Short mmCIF file of C-alpha atoms in Angstrom, two decimals:
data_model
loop_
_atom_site.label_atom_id
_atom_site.label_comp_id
_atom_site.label_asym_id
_atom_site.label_seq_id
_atom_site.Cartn_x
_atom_site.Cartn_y
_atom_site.Cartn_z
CA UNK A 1004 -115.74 -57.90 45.42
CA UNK A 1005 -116.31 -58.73 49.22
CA UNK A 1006 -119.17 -61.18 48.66
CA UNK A 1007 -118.66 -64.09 50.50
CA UNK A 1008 -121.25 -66.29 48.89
CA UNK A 1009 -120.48 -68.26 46.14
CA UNK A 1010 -122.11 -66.79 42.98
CA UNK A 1011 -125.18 -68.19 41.97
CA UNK A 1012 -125.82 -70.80 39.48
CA UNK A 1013 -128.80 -69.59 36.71
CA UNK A 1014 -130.41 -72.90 35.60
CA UNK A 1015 -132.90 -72.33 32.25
CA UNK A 1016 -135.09 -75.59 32.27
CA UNK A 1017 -135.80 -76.72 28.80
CA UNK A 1018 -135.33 -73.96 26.91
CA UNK A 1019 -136.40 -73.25 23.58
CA UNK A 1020 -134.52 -70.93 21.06
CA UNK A 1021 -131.24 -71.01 20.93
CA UNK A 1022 -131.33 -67.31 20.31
CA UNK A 1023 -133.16 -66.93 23.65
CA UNK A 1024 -129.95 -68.36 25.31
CA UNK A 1025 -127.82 -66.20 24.12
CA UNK A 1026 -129.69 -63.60 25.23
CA UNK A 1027 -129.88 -64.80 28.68
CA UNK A 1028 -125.80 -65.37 28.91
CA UNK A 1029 -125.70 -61.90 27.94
CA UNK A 1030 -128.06 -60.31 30.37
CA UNK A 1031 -126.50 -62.34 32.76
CA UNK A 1032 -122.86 -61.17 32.25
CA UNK A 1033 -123.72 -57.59 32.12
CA UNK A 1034 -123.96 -58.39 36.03
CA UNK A 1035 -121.49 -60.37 36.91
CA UNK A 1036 -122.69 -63.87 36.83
CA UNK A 1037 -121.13 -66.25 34.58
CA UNK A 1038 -122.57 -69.86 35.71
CA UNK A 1039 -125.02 -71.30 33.32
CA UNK A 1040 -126.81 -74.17 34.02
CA UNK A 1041 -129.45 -76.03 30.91
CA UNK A 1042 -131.83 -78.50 31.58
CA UNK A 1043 -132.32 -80.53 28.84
CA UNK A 1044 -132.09 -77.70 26.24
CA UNK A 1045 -134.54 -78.41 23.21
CA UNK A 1046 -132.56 -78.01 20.05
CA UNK A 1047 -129.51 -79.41 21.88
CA UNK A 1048 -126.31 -77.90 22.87
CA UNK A 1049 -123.95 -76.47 21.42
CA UNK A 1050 -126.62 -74.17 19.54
CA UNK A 1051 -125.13 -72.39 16.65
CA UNK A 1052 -127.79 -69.83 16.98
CA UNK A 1053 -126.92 -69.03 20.71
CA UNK A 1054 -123.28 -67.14 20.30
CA UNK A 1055 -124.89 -64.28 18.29
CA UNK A 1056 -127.14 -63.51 20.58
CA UNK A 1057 -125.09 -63.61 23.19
CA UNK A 1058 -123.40 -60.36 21.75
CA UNK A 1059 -119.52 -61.07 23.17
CA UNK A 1060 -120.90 -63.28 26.52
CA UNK A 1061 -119.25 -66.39 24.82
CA UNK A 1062 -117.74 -66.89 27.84
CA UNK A 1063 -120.72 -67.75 29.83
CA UNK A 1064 -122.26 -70.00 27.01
CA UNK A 1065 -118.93 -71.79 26.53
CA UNK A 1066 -118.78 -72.67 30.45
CA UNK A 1067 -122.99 -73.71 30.24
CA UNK A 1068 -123.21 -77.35 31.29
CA UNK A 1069 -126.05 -79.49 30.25
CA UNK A 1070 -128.18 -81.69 32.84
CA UNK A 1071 -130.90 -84.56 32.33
CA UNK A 1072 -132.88 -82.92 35.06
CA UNK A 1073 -133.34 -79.68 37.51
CA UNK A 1074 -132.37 -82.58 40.59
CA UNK A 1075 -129.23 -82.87 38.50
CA UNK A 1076 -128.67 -79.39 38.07
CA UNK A 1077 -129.38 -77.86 41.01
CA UNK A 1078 -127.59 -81.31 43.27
CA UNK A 1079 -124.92 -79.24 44.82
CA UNK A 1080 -127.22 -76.15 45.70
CA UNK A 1081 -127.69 -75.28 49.10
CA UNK A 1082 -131.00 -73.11 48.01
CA UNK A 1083 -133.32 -72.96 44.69
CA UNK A 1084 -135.64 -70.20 44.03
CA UNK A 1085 -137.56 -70.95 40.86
CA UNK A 1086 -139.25 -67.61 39.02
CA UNK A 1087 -142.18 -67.86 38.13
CA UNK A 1088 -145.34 -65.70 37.08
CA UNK A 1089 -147.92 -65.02 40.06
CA UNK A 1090 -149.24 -68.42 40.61
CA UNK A 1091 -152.62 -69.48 42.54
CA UNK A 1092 -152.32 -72.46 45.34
CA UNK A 1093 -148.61 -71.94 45.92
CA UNK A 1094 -147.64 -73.40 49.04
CA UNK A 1095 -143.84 -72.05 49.40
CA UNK A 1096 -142.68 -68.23 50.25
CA UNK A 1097 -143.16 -65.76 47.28
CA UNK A 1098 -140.08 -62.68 47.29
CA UNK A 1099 -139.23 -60.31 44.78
CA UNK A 1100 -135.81 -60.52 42.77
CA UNK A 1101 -134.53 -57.75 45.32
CA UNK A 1102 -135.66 -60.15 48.67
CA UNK A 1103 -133.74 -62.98 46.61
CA UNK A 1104 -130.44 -60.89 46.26
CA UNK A 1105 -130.36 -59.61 49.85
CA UNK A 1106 -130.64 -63.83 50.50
CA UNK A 1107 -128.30 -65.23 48.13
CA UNK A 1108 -125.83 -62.52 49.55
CA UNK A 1109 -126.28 -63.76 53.22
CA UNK A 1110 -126.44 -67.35 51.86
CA UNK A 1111 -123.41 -69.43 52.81
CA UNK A 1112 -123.84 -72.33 50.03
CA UNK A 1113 -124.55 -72.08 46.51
CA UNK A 1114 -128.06 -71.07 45.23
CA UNK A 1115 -130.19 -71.77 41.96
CA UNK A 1116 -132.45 -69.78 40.47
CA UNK A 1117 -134.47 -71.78 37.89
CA UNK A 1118 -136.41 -70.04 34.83
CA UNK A 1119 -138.96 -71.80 32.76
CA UNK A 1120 -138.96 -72.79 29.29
CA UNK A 1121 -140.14 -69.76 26.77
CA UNK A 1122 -144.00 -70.53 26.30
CA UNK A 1123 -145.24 -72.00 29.36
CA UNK A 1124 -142.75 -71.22 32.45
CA UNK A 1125 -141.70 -73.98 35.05
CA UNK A 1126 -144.01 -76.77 35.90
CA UNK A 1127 -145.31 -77.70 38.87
CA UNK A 1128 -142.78 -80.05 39.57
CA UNK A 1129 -139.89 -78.03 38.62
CA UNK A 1130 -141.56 -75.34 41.27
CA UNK A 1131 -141.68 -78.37 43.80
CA UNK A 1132 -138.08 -78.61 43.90
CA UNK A 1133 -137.17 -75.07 44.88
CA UNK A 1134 -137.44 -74.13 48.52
CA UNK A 1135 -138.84 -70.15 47.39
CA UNK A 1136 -140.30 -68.53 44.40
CA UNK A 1137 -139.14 -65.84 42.87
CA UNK A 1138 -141.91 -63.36 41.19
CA UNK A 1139 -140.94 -60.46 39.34
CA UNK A 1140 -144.20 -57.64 40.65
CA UNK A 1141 -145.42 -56.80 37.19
CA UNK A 1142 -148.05 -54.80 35.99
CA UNK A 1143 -151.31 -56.90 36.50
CA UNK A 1144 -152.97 -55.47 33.36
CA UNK A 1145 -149.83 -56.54 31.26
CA UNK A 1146 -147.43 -58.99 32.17
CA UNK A 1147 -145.17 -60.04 29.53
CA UNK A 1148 -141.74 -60.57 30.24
CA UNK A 1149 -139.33 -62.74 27.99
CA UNK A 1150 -137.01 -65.51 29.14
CA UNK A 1151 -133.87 -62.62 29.41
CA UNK A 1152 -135.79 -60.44 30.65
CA UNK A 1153 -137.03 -62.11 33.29
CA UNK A 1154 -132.58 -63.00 34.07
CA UNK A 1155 -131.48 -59.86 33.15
CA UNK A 1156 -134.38 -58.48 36.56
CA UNK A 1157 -133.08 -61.21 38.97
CA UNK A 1158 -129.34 -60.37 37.69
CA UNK A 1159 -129.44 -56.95 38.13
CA UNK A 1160 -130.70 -57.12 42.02
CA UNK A 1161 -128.20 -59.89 42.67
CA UNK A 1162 -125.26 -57.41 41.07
CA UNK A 1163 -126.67 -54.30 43.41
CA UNK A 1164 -125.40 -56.38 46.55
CA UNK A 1165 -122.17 -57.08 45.79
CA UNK A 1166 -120.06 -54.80 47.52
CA UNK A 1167 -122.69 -53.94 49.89
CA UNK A 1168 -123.43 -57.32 50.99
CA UNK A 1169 -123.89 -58.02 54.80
CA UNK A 1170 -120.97 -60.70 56.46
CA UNK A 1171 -122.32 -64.17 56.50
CA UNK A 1172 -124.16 -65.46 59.42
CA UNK A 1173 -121.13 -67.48 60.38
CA UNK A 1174 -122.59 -69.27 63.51
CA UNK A 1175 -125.71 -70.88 61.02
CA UNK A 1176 -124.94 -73.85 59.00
CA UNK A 1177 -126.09 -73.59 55.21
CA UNK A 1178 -128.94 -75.95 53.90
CA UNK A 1179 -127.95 -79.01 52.89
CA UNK A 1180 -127.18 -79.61 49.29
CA UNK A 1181 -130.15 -80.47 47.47
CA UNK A 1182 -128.84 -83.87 46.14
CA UNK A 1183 -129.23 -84.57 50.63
CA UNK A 1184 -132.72 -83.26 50.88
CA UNK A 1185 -133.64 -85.50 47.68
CA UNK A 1186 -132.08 -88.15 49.79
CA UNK A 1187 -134.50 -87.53 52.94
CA UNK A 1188 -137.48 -87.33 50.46
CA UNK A 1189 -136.66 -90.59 48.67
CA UNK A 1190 -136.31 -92.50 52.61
CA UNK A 1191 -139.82 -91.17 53.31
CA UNK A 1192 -141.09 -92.58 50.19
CA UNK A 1193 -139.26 -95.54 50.77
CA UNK A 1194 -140.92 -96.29 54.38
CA UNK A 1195 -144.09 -95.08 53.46
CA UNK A 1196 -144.47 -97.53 50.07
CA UNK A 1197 -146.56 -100.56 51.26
CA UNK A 1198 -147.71 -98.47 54.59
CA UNK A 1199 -151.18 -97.45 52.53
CA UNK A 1200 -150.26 -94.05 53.14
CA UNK A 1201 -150.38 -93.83 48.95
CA UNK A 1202 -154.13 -94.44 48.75
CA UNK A 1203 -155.49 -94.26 46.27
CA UNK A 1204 -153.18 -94.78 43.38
CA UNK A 1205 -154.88 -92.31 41.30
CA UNK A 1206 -153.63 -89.54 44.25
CA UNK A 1207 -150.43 -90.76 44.76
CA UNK A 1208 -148.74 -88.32 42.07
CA UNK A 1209 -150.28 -85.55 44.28
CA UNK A 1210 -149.51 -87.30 47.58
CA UNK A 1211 -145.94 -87.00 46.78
CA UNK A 1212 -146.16 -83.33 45.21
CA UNK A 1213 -148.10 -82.23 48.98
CA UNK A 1214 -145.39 -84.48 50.87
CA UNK A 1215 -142.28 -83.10 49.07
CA UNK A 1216 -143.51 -79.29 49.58
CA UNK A 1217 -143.99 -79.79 53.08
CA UNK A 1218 -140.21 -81.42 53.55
CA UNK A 1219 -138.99 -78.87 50.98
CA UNK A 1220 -139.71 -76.07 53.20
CA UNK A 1221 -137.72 -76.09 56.05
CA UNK A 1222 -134.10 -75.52 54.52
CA UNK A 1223 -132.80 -78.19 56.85
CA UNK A 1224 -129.13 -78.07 57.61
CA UNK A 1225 -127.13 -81.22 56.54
CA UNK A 1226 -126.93 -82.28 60.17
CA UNK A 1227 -130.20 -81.83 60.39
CA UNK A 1228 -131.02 -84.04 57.67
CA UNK A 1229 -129.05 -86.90 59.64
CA UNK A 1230 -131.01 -86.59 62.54
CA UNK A 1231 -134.26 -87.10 60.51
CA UNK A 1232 -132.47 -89.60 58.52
CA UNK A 1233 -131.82 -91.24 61.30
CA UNK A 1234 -135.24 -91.20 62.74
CA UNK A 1235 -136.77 -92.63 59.17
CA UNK A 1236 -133.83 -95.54 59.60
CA UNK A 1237 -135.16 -96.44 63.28
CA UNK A 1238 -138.61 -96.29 62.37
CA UNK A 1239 -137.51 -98.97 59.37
CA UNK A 1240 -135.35 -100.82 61.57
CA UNK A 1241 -138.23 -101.25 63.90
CA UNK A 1242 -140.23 -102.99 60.69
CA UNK A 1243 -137.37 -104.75 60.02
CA UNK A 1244 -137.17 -106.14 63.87
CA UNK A 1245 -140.91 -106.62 63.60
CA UNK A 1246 -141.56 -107.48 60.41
CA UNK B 392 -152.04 -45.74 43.57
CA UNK B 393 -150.92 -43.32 46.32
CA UNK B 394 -147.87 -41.82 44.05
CA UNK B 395 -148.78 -38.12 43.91
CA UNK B 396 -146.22 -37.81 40.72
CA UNK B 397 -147.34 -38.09 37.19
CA UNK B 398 -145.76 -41.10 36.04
CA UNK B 399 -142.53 -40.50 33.59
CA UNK B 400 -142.02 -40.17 30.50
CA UNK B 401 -139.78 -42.16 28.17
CA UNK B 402 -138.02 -40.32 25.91
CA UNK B 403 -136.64 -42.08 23.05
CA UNK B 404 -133.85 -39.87 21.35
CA UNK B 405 -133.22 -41.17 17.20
CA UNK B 406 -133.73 -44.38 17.94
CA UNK B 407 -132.89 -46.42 14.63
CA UNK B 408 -134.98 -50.06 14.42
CA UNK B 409 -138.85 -49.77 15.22
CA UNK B 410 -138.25 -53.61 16.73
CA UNK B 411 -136.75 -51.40 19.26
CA UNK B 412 -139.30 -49.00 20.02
CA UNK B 413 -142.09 -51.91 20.27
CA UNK B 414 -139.34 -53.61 22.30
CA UNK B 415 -139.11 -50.92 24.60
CA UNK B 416 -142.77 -50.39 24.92
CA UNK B 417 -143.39 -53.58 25.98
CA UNK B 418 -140.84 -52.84 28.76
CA UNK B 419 -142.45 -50.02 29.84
CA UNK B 420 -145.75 -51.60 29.93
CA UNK B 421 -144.57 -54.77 31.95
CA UNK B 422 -144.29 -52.02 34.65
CA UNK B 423 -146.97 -49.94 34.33
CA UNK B 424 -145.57 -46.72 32.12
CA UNK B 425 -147.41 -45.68 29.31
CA UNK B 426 -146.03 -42.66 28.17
CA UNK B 427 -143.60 -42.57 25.27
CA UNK B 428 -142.03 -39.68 23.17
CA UNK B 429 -139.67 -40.25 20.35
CA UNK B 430 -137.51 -37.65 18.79
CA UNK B 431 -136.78 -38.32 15.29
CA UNK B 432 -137.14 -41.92 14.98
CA UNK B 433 -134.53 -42.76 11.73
CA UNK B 434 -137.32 -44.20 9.79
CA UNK B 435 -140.53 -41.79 10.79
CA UNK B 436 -143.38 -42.56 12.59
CA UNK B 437 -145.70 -45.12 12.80
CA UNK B 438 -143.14 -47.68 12.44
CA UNK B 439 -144.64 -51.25 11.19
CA UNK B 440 -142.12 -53.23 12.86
CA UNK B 441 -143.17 -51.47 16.07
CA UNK B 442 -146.11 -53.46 16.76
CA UNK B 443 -145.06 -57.01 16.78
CA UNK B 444 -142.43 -56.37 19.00
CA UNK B 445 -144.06 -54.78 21.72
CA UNK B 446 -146.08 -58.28 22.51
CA UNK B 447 -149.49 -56.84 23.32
CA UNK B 448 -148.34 -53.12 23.91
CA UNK B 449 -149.76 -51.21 21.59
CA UNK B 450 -151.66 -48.77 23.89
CA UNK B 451 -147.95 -47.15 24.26
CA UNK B 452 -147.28 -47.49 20.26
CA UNK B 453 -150.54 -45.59 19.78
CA UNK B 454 -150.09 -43.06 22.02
CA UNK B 455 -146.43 -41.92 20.77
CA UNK B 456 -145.59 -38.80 19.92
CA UNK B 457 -143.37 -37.52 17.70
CA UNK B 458 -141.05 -34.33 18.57
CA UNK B 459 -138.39 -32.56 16.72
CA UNK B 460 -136.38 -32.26 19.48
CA UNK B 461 -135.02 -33.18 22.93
CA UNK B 462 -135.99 -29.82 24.42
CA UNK B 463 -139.88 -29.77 22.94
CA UNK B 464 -139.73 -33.37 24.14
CA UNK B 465 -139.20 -32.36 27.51
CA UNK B 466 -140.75 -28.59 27.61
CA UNK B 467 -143.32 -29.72 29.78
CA UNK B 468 -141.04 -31.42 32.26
CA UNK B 469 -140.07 -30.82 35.64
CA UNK B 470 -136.91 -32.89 35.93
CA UNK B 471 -135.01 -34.47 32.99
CA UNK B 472 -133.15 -37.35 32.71
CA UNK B 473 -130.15 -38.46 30.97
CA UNK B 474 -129.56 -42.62 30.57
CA UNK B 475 -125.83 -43.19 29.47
CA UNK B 476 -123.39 -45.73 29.92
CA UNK B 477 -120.43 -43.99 32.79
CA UNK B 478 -118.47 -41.19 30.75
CA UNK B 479 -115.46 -39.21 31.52
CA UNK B 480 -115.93 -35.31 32.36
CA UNK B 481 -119.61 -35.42 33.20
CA UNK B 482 -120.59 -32.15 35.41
CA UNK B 483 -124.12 -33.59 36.58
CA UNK B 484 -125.02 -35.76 39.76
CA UNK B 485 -124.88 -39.37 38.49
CA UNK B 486 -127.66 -41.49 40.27
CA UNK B 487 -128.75 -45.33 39.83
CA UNK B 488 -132.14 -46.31 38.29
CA UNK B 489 -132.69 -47.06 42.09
CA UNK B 490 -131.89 -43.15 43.40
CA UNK B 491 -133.69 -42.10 40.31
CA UNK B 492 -136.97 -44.35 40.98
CA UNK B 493 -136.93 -42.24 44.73
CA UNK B 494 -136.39 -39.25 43.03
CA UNK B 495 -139.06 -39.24 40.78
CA UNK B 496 -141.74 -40.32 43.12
CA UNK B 497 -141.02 -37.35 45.10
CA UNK B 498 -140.93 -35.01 42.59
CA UNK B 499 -144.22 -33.23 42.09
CA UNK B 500 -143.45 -32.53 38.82
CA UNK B 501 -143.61 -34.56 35.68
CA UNK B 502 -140.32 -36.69 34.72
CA UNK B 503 -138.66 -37.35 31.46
CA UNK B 504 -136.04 -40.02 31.16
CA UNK B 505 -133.99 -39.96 27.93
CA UNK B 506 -132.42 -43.36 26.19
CA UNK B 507 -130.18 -42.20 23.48
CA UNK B 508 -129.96 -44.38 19.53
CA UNK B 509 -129.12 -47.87 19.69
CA UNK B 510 -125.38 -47.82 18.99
CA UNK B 511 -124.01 -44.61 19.98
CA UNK B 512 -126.23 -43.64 22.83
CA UNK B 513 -127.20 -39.89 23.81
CA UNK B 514 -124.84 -37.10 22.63
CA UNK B 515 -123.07 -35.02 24.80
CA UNK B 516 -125.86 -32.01 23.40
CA UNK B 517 -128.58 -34.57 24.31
CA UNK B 518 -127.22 -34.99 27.91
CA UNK B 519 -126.37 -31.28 27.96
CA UNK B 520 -130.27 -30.38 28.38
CA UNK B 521 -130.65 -32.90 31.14
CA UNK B 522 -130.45 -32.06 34.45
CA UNK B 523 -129.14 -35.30 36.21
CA UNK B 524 -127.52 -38.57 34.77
CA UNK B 525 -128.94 -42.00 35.10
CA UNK B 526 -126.42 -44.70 34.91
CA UNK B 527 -126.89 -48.83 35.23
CA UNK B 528 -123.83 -50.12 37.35
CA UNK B 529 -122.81 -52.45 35.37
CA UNK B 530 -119.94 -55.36 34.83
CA UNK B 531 -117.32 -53.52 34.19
CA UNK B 532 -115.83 -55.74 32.28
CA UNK B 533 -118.59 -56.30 30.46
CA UNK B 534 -121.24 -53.84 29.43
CA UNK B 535 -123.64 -54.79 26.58
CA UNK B 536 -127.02 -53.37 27.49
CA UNK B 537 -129.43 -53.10 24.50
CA UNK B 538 -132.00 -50.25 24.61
CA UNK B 539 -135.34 -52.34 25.26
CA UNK B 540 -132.93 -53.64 28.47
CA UNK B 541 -132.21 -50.04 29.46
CA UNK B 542 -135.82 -49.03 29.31
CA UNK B 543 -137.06 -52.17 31.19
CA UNK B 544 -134.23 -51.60 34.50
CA UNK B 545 -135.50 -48.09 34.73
CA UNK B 546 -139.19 -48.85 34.34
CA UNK B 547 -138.74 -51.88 36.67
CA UNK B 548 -137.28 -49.62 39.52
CA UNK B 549 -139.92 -47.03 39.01
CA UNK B 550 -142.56 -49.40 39.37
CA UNK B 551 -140.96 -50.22 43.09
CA UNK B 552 -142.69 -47.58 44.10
CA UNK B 553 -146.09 -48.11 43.27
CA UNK B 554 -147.84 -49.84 45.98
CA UNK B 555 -149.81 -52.54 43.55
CA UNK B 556 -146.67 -53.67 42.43
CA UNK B 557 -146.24 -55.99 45.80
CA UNK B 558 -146.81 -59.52 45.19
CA UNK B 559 -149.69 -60.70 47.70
CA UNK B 560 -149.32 -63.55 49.86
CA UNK B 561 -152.66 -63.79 50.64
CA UNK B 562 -151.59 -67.28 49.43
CA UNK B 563 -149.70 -68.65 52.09
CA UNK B 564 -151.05 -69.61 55.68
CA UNK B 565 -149.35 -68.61 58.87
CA UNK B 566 -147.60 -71.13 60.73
CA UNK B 567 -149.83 -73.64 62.98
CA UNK B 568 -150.58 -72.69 66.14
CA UNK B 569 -147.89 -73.98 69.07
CA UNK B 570 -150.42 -76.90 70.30
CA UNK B 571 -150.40 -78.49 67.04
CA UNK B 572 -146.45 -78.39 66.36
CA UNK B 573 -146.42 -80.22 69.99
CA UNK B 574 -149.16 -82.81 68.75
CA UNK B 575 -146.63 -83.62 65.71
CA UNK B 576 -144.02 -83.77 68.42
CA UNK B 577 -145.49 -86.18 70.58
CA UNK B 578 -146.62 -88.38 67.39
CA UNK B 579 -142.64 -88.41 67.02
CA UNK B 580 -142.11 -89.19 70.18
CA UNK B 581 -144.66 -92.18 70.12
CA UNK B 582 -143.79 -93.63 67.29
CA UNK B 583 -139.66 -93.72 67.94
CA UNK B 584 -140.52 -95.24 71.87
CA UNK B 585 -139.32 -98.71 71.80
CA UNK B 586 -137.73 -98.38 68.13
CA UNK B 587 -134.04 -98.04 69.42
CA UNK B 588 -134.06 -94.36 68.63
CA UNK B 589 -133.41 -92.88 72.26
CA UNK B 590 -130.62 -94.81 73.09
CA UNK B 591 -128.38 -94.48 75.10
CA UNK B 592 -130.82 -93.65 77.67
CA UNK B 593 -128.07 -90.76 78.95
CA UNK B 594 -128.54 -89.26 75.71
CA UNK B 595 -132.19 -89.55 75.52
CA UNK B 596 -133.11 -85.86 76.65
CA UNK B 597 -130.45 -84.25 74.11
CA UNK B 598 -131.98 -86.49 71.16
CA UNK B 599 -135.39 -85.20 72.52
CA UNK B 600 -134.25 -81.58 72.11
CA UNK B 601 -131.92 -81.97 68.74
CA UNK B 602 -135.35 -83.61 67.08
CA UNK B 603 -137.95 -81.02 68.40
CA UNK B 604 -135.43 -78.62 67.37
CA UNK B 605 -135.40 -80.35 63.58
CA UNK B 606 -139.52 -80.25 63.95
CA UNK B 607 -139.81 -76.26 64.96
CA UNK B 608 -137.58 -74.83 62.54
CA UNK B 609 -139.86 -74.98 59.36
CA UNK B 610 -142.98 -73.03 60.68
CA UNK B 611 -145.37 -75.55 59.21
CA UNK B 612 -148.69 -74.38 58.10
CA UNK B 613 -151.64 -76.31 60.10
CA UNK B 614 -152.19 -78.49 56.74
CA UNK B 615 -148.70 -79.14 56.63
CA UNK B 616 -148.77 -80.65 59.89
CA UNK B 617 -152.36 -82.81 58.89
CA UNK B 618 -149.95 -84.25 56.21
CA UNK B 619 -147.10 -85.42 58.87
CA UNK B 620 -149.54 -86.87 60.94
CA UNK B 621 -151.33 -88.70 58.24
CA UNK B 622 -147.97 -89.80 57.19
CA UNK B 623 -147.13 -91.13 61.17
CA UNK B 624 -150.40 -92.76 61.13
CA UNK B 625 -149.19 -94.69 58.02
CA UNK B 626 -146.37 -95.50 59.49
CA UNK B 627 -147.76 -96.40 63.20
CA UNK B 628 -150.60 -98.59 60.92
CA UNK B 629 -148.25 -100.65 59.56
CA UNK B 630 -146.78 -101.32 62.92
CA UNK B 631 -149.81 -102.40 64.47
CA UNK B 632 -150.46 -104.46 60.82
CA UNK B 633 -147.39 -106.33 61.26
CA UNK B 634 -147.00 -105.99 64.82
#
């Protein structure tokens, strides 16, 4: 295949059933993609009841790596999308699984896609992490698609572009790796602890949610992630001259 | 809608579990089809393990009909379908749910779109009475689609079409206008003078340009840009606190 982007990675955050794993590596294999990430999978992993389901994809549940968190799986991603149902209040861009193929194909880095566990999809602070959603356009009157389902949708698109996919956009850098923009975040909220910007305490879960959208956005390069970095460490260095 | 074409129908041909008819009705549903004919089903019609599987879908189970027959399944159709995995020595155009999902919204006609049983698929008589070929492209290393999957690509592409099927993003607010990017600017600019930022001073206009450059890539919304500001304020605040 002439894709030039890495494959992408397809991260299932605290899922359930076993069973609903397998069915997932399957979908997933039927187009190509072999990467499986799991977030803190319920039952454990191994799960005995995931190879059956799996119907031959052992392959892709043999390679599946476990993670303590979605930061920890999705550290070396240059781009998360996290799917999600239609959602009210959402504050980052919405595409369909076809818009999120034609980007992970021009992507130069490694992208995410996140899916929810069974019952209750991704939280709102798994959805804070990604940069886009990802919403399947379902029928409004009946929306009801399962776990693989919902992979086997965003799988498909992704396989469409593979020979067709346009040459990278070789004179843009990729986004950073998500582990860097965690990095930015975590020197805001270093700086701004003590500044009575988090006021009052009973906001300050929100404060960060609304503060970590807004520097989630941008898809910053890695270079430009320095130069704000080094911004926050003049603006501290200044306290520290001060202070 | 504004599709002038009756929406397809879904022919199931012998299909064996009725898991797998409820299955695929729920498919079907998720994407706005409603009709569904089965020919033969191995173990009649109405099928009790029909209805738990399709999740909420019984408007399709109830409105099922039984035919004898492929061809009195599809008398009243304009264009027929044939879904198969690729074979050798097929004589009919082959098209992807994609061409098929154009083709059928143009088509004034009514559509039929046959799935053949669960493990062996449509027979080469089945196929014979269709007048094109639908085929997933698909891993070809691995191909493992189950029936309800089959269904759900088809009805998924179909439902492309339909112009509800658009997520809004009524949701998201357009970027702020160009005086308040250059207000967050300027509180920047404010805030780094005298912190040892813009040094050297030779370098001072190309730091200038490298951070507004940082600031305008990210197309803040207005109350994205009422958060960095509150945020400088914090920061400035403590300044003059300490200061």
């Amino acid at each position: 295949m002439s894709d030039p982007a890495p494959n992408p990675v397809v991260v299932l955050v605290r899922p359930q059933l076993g069973e609903n794993i397998g069915k997932a590596a399957r979908a997933m294999l039927n187009f190509g993609l072999t990467e499986m990430r799991l977030v803190t999978p319920r039952d454990g992993w191994p799960n005995p009841s995931a190879g059956p389901a799996a119907s031959g994809a052992d392959i892709v549940l043999e390679r599946a790596k476990v993670y303590d968190s979605v930061a920890d799986a999705t550290a070396d991603c240059a781009q998360v999308y996290a799917t999600t149902v239609r959602k009210r209040g959402v504050t980052k861009p919405v595409v369909t699984p076809a818009e999120a193929a034609t980007e992970i194909h021009a992507q130069a880095g490694r992208c995410a896609i996140l899916f929810g566990p069974e019952r209750s999809g991704l939280e709102t602070e798994d959805v804070a992490l990604a940069r886009k959603i990802v919403t399947v356009p379902i029928n409004p009157e009946f929306g009801s698609l399962n776990l693989a389902q919902a992979v086997i949708l965003v799988a498909y698109e992704w396989s469409k572009g593979r020979d067709l996919a346009q040459p990278p956009l070789t004179d843009l850098d990729p986004p950073a790796p998500q582990d860097e923009l965690e990095g930015l975040i975590a020197h805001f909220d270093k700086l701004l602890e003590g500044s009575g910007y988090y006021f009052p305490p009973a906001r300050v879960p929100a404060t960060k949610l609304t503060l970590r959208n807004v520097l989630t956005k941008p898809s910053w390069t890695a270079q430009e992630l320095r130069t704000l970095r080094g911004v926050l460490s003049a603006l501290e260095g200044r306290k520290a001259h001060r202070g």
